[in-house]
CSV table of C-alpha atoms in Angstrom, one decimal:
chain,number,residue,atom,x,y,z
A,1,MET,CA,-9.8,-13.2,-1.2
A,2,SER,CA,-6.7,-14.1,0.8
A,3,ALA,CA,-6.4,-13.3,4.4
A,4,PRO,CA,-5.0,-9.8,5.3
A,5,LEU,CA,-1.2,-9.7,6.0
A,6,ARG,CA,-0.4,-9.2,9.7
A,7,ALA,CA,2.0,-6.3,10.2
A,8,GLY,CA,3.8,-4.9,13.2
A,9,LEU,CA,5.8,-1.7,13.8
A,10,VAL,CA,9.1,-1.2,15.7
A,11,GLY,CA,9.6,2.4,16.7
A,12,LEU,CA,7.2,5.2,17.6
A,13,GLY,CA,9.2,8.3,16.9
A,14,ALA,CA,8.1,10.9,14.4
A,15,MET,CA,8.5,8.6,11.4
A,16,GLY,CA,7.2,5.6,13.2
A,17,ARG,CA,3.9,7.5,13.9
A,18,ASN,CA,3.6,8.2,10.2
A,19,HIS,CA,4.0,4.5,9.5
A,20,ALA,CA,1.4,3.7,12.1
A,21,ARG,CA,-1.1,6.1,10.5
A,22,VAL,CA,-0.6,4.5,7.1
A,23,LEU,CA,-0.6,0.9,8.4
A,24,SER,CA,-3.8,1.5,10.3
A,25,GLY,CA,-5.7,2.2,7.1
A,26,LEU,CA,-3.8,0.1,4.6
A,27,ASP,CA,-6.1,-2.2,2.5
A,28,GLY,CA,-5.2,-5.9,2.8
A,29,VAL,CA,-3.1,-5.4,6.0
A,30,ASP,CA,-4.0,-5.8,9.7
A,31,PHE,CA,-1.9,-3.6,11.9
A,32,VAL,CA,-1.6,-5.8,15.0
A,33,GLY,CA,1.0,-4.4,17.4
A,34,VAL,CA,3.8,-1.9,18.2
A,35,VAL,CA,6.9,-2.1,20.2
A,36,ASP,CA,9.1,1.0,20.8
A,37,PRO,CA,12.7,0.2,21.9
A,38,ALA,CA,13.1,3.8,23.1
A,39,GLY,CA,10.2,3.4,25.5
A,40,ARG,CA,8.8,6.8,24.6
A,41,PRO,CA,5.0,6.5,24.3
A,42,ASP,CA,2.5,5.7,27.0
A,43,ALA,CA,0.2,4.2,24.5
A,44,ALA,CA,0.3,3.2,20.8
A,45,PRO,CA,-1.9,5.2,18.4
A,46,TYR,CA,-4.9,3.9,16.5
A,47,GLY,CA,-5.9,1.5,19.2
A,48,VAL,CA,-3.1,-0.9,18.4
A,49,PRO,CA,-1.5,-2.8,21.4
A,50,LEU,CA,1.7,-1.4,22.7
A,51,LEU,CA,4.0,-4.3,23.6
A,52,GLU,CA,7.0,-4.6,25.9
A,53,THR,CA,9.5,-6.4,23.7
A,54,LEU,CA,10.1,-7.5,20.1
A,55,PRO,CA,9.5,-11.2,21.1
A,56,ASP,CA,6.0,-10.1,22.3
A,57,LEU,CA,5.4,-8.6,18.8
A,58,LEU,CA,6.7,-11.7,17.1
A,59,ALA,CA,4.3,-13.8,19.2
A,60,LEU,CA,1.4,-12.2,17.5
A,61,GLY,CA,2.3,-14.1,14.3
A,62,ILE,CA,3.2,-11.2,12.1
A,63,ASP,CA,4.1,-11.6,8.5
A,64,TYR,CA,6.3,-8.5,8.4
A,65,ALA,CA,7.3,-5.5,10.5
A,66,VAL,CA,8.2,-1.9,9.7
A,67,VAL,CA,11.5,-1.0,11.4
A,68,ALA,CA,11.4,2.7,12.3
A,69,CYS,CA,13.6,2.8,15.4
A,70,PRO,CA,16.9,4.7,15.5
A,71,THR,CA,19.4,3.7,12.8
A,72,ALA,CA,21.8,2.3,15.4
A,73,LEU,CA,19.2,-0.4,16.3
A,74,HIS,CA,18.3,-1.4,12.7
A,75,GLU,CA,20.7,-4.3,12.6
A,76,GLU,CA,19.7,-5.9,15.9
A,77,VAL,CA,16.0,-5.6,15.3
A,78,ALA,CA,16.1,-6.7,11.6
A,79,LEU,CA,18.3,-9.7,12.4
A,80,SER,CA,15.8,-10.8,15.0
A,81,LEU,CA,13.0,-10.5,12.4
A,82,ALA,CA,15.0,-12.5,9.9
A,83,GLU,CA,15.7,-15.3,12.4
A,84,ALA,CA,12.0,-15.5,13.2
A,85,GLY,CA,11.2,-15.8,9.5
A,86,VAL,CA,9.5,-12.4,9.3
A,87,GLY,CA,9.8,-9.9,6.5
A,88,ALA,CA,10.8,-6.3,7.1
A,89,LEU,CA,10.4,-2.8,5.7
A,90,ILE,CA,13.4,-1.0,7.2
A,91,GLU,CA,13.6,2.8,7.3
A,92,LYS,CA,16.5,4.4,5.6
A,93,PRO,CA,19.4,4.1,5.9
A,94,LEU,CA,19.5,0.4,5.9
A,95,ALA,CA,22.1,0.3,8.7
A,96,ASP,CA,24.7,2.6,10.3
A,97,SER,CA,27.7,0.9,8.6
A,98,VAL,CA,28.6,-1.0,5.5
A,99,GLU,CA,29.4,-4.2,7.5
A,100,ALA,CA,26.0,-4.1,9.3
A,101,ALA,CA,24.2,-3.6,6.0
A,102,GLU,CA,26.0,-6.5,4.5
A,103,ARG,CA,25.0,-8.7,7.4
A,104,LEU,CA,21.3,-7.8,6.9
A,105,VAL,CA,21.5,-8.5,3.2
A,106,ALA,CA,22.9,-12.0,3.9
A,107,ALA,CA,20.4,-12.7,6.7
A,108,PHE,CA,17.3,-12.1,4.6
A,109,GLU,CA,18.6,-13.4,1.3
A,110,SER,CA,19.8,-16.7,2.9
A,111,ARG,CA,16.3,-17.3,4.3
A,112,GLY,CA,14.4,-16.2,1.1
A,113,LEU,CA,12.6,-13.5,3.0
A,114,LEU,CA,11.3,-10.3,1.5
A,115,ALA,CA,12.8,-7.1,2.9
A,116,GLY,CA,13.0,-3.6,1.7
A,117,VAL,CA,14.4,-0.1,2.6
A,118,GLY,CA,12.2,2.9,3.1
A,119,HIS,CA,13.7,5.3,0.6
A,120,ILE,CA,10.5,7.3,0.3
A,121,GLU,CA,11.7,9.8,-2.3
A,122,ARG,CA,11.5,7.0,-4.9
A,123,TYR,CA,7.7,7.3,-4.5
A,124,ASN,CA,7.5,11.1,-4.9
A,125,PRO,CA,5.4,11.9,-7.9
A,126,ALA,CA,7.8,14.4,-9.3
A,127,LEU,CA,10.7,12.0,-9.2
A,128,GLN,CA,8.7,9.1,-10.6
A,129,SER,CA,7.7,11.3,-13.5
A,130,MET,CA,11.2,12.5,-14.0
A,131,ARG,CA,12.5,8.9,-14.1
A,132,VAL,CA,10.0,7.9,-16.8
A,133,ARG,CA,10.9,10.9,-18.9
A,134,LEU,CA,14.7,10.3,-18.5
A,135,GLU,CA,14.2,6.6,-19.5
A,136,ALA,CA,12.3,7.8,-22.6
A,137,GLY,CA,15.2,10.0,-23.6
A,138,GLU,CA,13.4,13.3,-23.3
A,139,LEU,CA,16.5,15.0,-21.9
A,140,GLY,CA,18.9,13.3,-24.3
A,141,GLU,CA,22.3,12.7,-22.8
A,142,VAL,CA,22.5,13.5,-19.1
A,143,PHE,CA,25.4,15.7,-18.0
A,144,GLN,CA,24.8,16.5,-14.4
A,145,VAL,CA,22.5,15.8,-11.4
A,146,VAL,CA,22.4,18.5,-8.6
A,147,THR,CA,20.4,18.0,-5.4
A,148,ARG,CA,19.8,20.5,-2.6
A,149,ARG,CA,18.3,19.4,0.7
A,150,GLN,CA,18.3,22.1,3.4
A,151,GLY,CA,16.2,23.0,6.4
A,152,PRO,CA,16.0,23.3,10.2
A,153,PHE,CA,17.4,20.6,12.5
A,154,PRO,CA,15.0,17.7,13.0
A,155,HIS,CA,15.1,17.1,16.7
A,156,ARG,CA,14.0,13.5,16.2
A,157,ILE,CA,17.6,12.6,15.1
A,158,ALA,CA,20.1,11.7,17.8
A,159,ASP,CA,22.3,8.9,16.6
A,160,VAL,CA,23.6,9.9,13.1
A,161,GLY,CA,24.6,13.0,11.2
A,162,VAL,CA,23.2,14.7,8.2
A,163,VAL,CA,25.0,12.4,5.7
A,164,LYS,CA,23.2,9.2,6.9
A,165,ASP,CA,19.9,10.9,7.8
A,166,LEU,CA,19.4,13.2,4.8
A,167,ALA,CA,22.1,12.7,2.1
A,168,THR,CA,21.1,9.0,1.8
A,169,HIS,CA,17.8,10.3,0.2
A,170,ASP,CA,19.8,12.1,-2.5
A,171,ILE,CA,22.3,9.3,-3.1
A,172,ASP,CA,19.5,6.8,-3.6
A,173,LEU,CA,17.3,9.0,-5.8
A,174,THR,CA,20.2,10.0,-8.0
A,175,GLY,CA,21.2,6.5,-8.8
A,176,TRP,CA,17.5,5.5,-9.3
A,177,VAL,CA,16.4,8.3,-11.6
A,178,THR,CA,19.5,8.0,-13.8
A,179,GLY,CA,19.9,4.2,-13.7
A,180,GLN,CA,23.6,4.7,-12.9
A,181,THR,CA,25.9,3.8,-10.0
A,182,TYR,CA,28.5,6.0,-8.2
A,183,VAL,CA,32.1,5.7,-9.3
A,184,SER,CA,33.7,8.2,-7.0
A,185,ILE,CA,32.9,10.9,-4.5
A,186,SER,CA,34.6,13.9,-2.9
A,187,ALA,CA,33.1,15.7,0.1
A,188,HIS,CA,33.5,18.3,2.8
A,189,THR,CA,31.5,18.3,6.1
A,190,MET,CA,31.1,20.7,9.0
A,191,ALA,CA,29.7,20.4,12.5
A,192,ARG,CA,28.3,23.6,13.9
A,193,SER,CA,25.5,22.6,16.3
A,194,GLY,CA,27.6,21.2,19.1
A,195,ARG,CA,26.5,17.6,18.4
A,196,PRO,CA,29.0,14.8,17.7
A,197,HIS,CA,27.9,14.4,14.1
A,198,GLU,CA,28.2,16.5,11.0
A,199,ASP,CA,25.5,19.1,10.3
A,200,MET,CA,26.5,20.1,6.7
A,201,VAL,CA,27.9,18.4,3.7
A,202,ALA,CA,28.9,19.5,0.2
A,203,ALA,CA,29.8,16.6,-2.2
A,204,VAL,CA,30.7,16.1,-5.8
A,205,GLY,CA,31.0,12.9,-7.6
A,206,ARG,CA,30.9,10.9,-10.8
A,207,LEU,CA,28.4,8.3,-12.0
A,208,SER,CA,29.1,5.2,-14.1
A,209,ASP,CA,28.0,6.9,-17.4
A,210,GLY,CA,30.5,9.8,-16.8
A,211,SER,CA,27.9,12.3,-15.7
A,212,MET,CA,28.6,14.6,-12.7
A,213,VAL,CA,26.7,14.8,-9.4
A,214,SER,CA,26.6,17.5,-6.7
A,215,HIS,CA,24.8,17.2,-3.3
A,216,LEU,CA,24.3,20.1,-0.9
A,217,VAL,CA,22.8,19.0,2.4
A,218,ASN,CA,22.3,20.6,5.8
A,219,TRP,CA,19.9,20.9,8.7
A,220,LEU,CA,21.1,24.3,9.8
A,221,SER,CA,19.2,26.5,7.4
A,222,PRO,CA,15.9,28.3,8.0
A,223,LEU,CA,15.2,27.8,4.3
A,224,LYS,CA,13.6,24.5,3.6
A,225,GLU,CA,14.5,23.2,0.2
A,226,ARG,CA,14.2,19.9,-1.6
A,227,ALA,CA,15.4,20.2,-5.2
A,228,THR,CA,16.7,17.8,-7.8
A,229,VAL,CA,18.0,19.3,-11.0
A,230,VAL,CA,19.0,17.0,-13.9
A,231,THR,CA,20.7,18.8,-16.8
A,232,GLY,CA,21.1,17.2,-20.3
A,233,ASP,CA,21.7,18.2,-23.9
A,234,ARG,CA,18.0,19.1,-24.4
A,235,GLY,CA,17.5,21.2,-21.3
A,236,CYS,CA,16.9,20.4,-17.6
A,237,PHE,CA,14.3,18.9,-15.3
A,238,VAL,CA,13.7,20.5,-11.9
A,239,ALA,CA,11.9,18.4,-9.3
A,240,ASP,CA,10.6,20.0,-6.1
A,241,THR,CA,9.8,17.1,-3.8
A,242,LEU,CA,8.2,19.4,-1.2
A,243,THR,CA,5.4,20.2,-3.6
A,244,ALA,CA,5.9,17.2,-5.9
A,245,ASP,CA,6.2,19.5,-8.9
A,246,LEU,CA,8.2,18.7,-12.0
A,247,THR,CA,9.3,21.5,-14.4
A,248,PHE,CA,11.1,21.2,-17.7
A,249,TYR,CA,13.3,24.0,-19.0
A,250,ALA,CA,14.1,23.5,-22.7
A,251,ASN,CA,17.1,24.6,-24.6
A,252,GLY,CA,16.1,27.3,-27.0
A,253,GLU,CA,17.2,27.4,-30.6
A,254,THR,CA,18.2,30.9,-31.6
A,255,SER,CA,20.9,32.0,-34.1
A,256,THR,CA,23.3,34.8,-33.5
A,257,GLU,CA,25.0,37.2,-35.9
A,258,TRP,CA,27.7,38.1,-33.4
A,259,GLU,CA,30.7,36.2,-34.7
A,260,ALA,CA,32.6,36.2,-31.4
A,261,LEU,CA,29.7,34.5,-29.7
A,262,ARG,CA,29.2,31.9,-32.4
A,263,ALA,CA,32.6,30.4,-31.5
A,264,PHE,CA,31.2,29.4,-28.1
A,265,ARG,CA,28.7,26.4,-28.2
A,266,GLY,CA,26.2,27.3,-25.5
A,267,VAL,CA,22.5,27.2,-24.9
A,268,SER,CA,19.7,29.7,-24.8
A,269,GLU,CA,16.5,29.9,-22.8
A,270,GLY,CA,13.6,28.0,-24.4
A,271,ASP,CA,10.1,27.0,-23.3
A,272,MET,CA,9.3,26.1,-19.7
A,273,ILE,CA,6.7,23.4,-18.9
A,274,ARG,CA,5.4,22.5,-15.5
A,275,TYR,CA,3.8,19.1,-15.8
A,276,ALA,CA,0.4,18.2,-14.4
A,277,ILE,CA,1.0,14.9,-12.6
A,278,PRO,CA,-1.1,12.8,-10.3
A,279,LYS,CA,0.0,13.3,-6.7
A,280,ARG,CA,-0.5,10.6,-4.1
A,281,GLU,CA,1.2,10.4,-0.7
A,282,PRO,CA,4.7,8.8,-1.2
A,283,LEU,CA,4.6,6.9,2.2
A,284,LEU,CA,1.2,5.3,1.3
A,285,VAL,CA,2.6,4.3,-2.1
A,286,GLU,CA,5.7,2.8,-0.5
A,287,HIS,CA,3.5,0.7,1.8
A,288,GLU,CA,1.3,-0.4,-1.1
A,289,LYS,CA,4.3,-1.5,-3.1
A,290,PHE,CA,5.7,-3.5,-0.2
A,291,ARG,CA,2.4,-5.2,0.5
A,292,ASP,CA,2.0,-6.1,-3.2
A,293,ALA,CA,5.5,-7.4,-3.5
A,294,PHE,CA,5.0,-9.5,-0.3
A,295,ARG,CA,1.8,-11.0,-1.7
A,296,ALA,CA,3.4,-11.7,-5.2
A,297,GLY,CA,6.4,-13.3,-3.7
A,298,GLY,CA,8.9,-11.0,-5.5
A,299,ASP,CA,10.7,-7.7,-5.2
A,300,GLY,CA,8.2,-5.8,-7.3
A,301,ASP,CA,8.8,-2.0,-7.1
A,302,ILE,CA,10.4,-1.9,-3.6
A,303,VAL,CA,13.9,-0.7,-2.7
A,304,THR,CA,15.8,-4.0,-2.1
A,305,LEU,CA,18.3,-4.5,0.6
A,306,ARG,CA,21.1,-4.7,-2.0
A,307,GLN,CA,20.0,-1.3,-3.3
A,308,GLY,CA,20.0,0.0,0.2
A,309,LEU,CA,23.5,-1.4,0.8
A,310,ARG,CA,24.8,0.5,-2.3
A,311,THR,CA,23.5,3.7,-0.7
A,312,VAL,CA,25.1,2.9,2.6
A,313,ARG,CA,28.3,2.3,0.8
A,314,VAL,CA,28.2,5.7,-1.0
A,315,SER,CA,27.5,7.5,2.3
A,316,ALA,CA,30.5,5.7,3.9
A,317,ALA,CA,32.7,6.8,1.0
A,318,LEU,CA,31.4,10.3,1.4
A,319,LEU,CA,32.3,10.4,5.1
A,320,ARG,CA,35.7,8.8,4.4
A,321,SER,CA,36.4,11.5,1.7
A,322,ALA,CA,35.6,14.3,4.2
A,323,LYS,CA,37.8,12.7,6.8
A,324,LEU,CA,40.8,12.1,4.5
A,325,GLY,CA,40.4,15.2,2.4
A,326,THR,CA,40.6,13.3,-0.9
A,327,THR,CA,38.4,11.8,-3.6
A,328,VAL,CA,37.3,8.2,-2.7
A,329,SER,CA,36.6,5.5,-5.2
A,330,LEU,CA,33.6,3.3,-4.5
A,331,GLN,CA,35.8,0.3,-5.2
A,332,GLU,CA,37.6,1.1,-2.0
A,333,VAL,CA,34.5,0.6,0.1
A,334,ALA,CA,33.7,-3.0,1.2
A,335,SER,CA,30.8,-4.8,-0.6
A,336,VAL,CA,29.2,-8.1,-1.0
């Protein structure tokens, strides 16, 4: 067997500690060190050395690092990793601007280094099952994707608003499960918590196949909700990513003798199926996919930097739409 990969971690906030937990028990990987740019902890968990600086971490001879520091630091940290010839798994969003995301894509691609983005929802069992079923045509033509992501404010967030922190989940998963790209987006945002960034967003858009999307995201609700609803001509799929459940609501086939109603082509309620699907922790699966891709020397099933860039571009278009009060075409947003 080949030697274990040597992995490091940058950032020990709430998400960083989850990465540390998974790395500490990941087969085929030696978790060798942590550095926290925010300087929060007194010691690293799981008996891993807590280092002073990123150069100290690089000096341990790591193969790749997980970047889980604040979004504003992603570019600086990841560029240092690329310059050192080290791969990276970068928490979402890839960067805090389109230009920064483009620089990261260029830095890693020009050196032939593997790098991915931690869009964890792609590894949620409910969404993975939904994607397979959509690809198999079980829903027929897709008409609309609706996502709702609501809950209390996560105090770990200080440098971005709800669009970059939470809506990027829904932007990425929508494009991924449908296999489509965003064409345009229109949005409204609100700030109600006294912070400099937006707390709520409502957005509608159109995908490249002509289907509609709708995203409702906030962190000011006592109701915690993570729902993705895809509607097509055979019914709809409903994924709850909190419980990893996927339910199918079929269109019923009933006839009506009421002549006035026959003139309207609608649907009726049919069978409902909640699928029994295997459920593994999404973060563990994400790490396994990155490890396997690193060993195989290809992208495998990871979220590539270019895919992460597309999500940053859509989030930038969303914020631009909210600022200008108009629909924004994705062609208006810079790209590589």
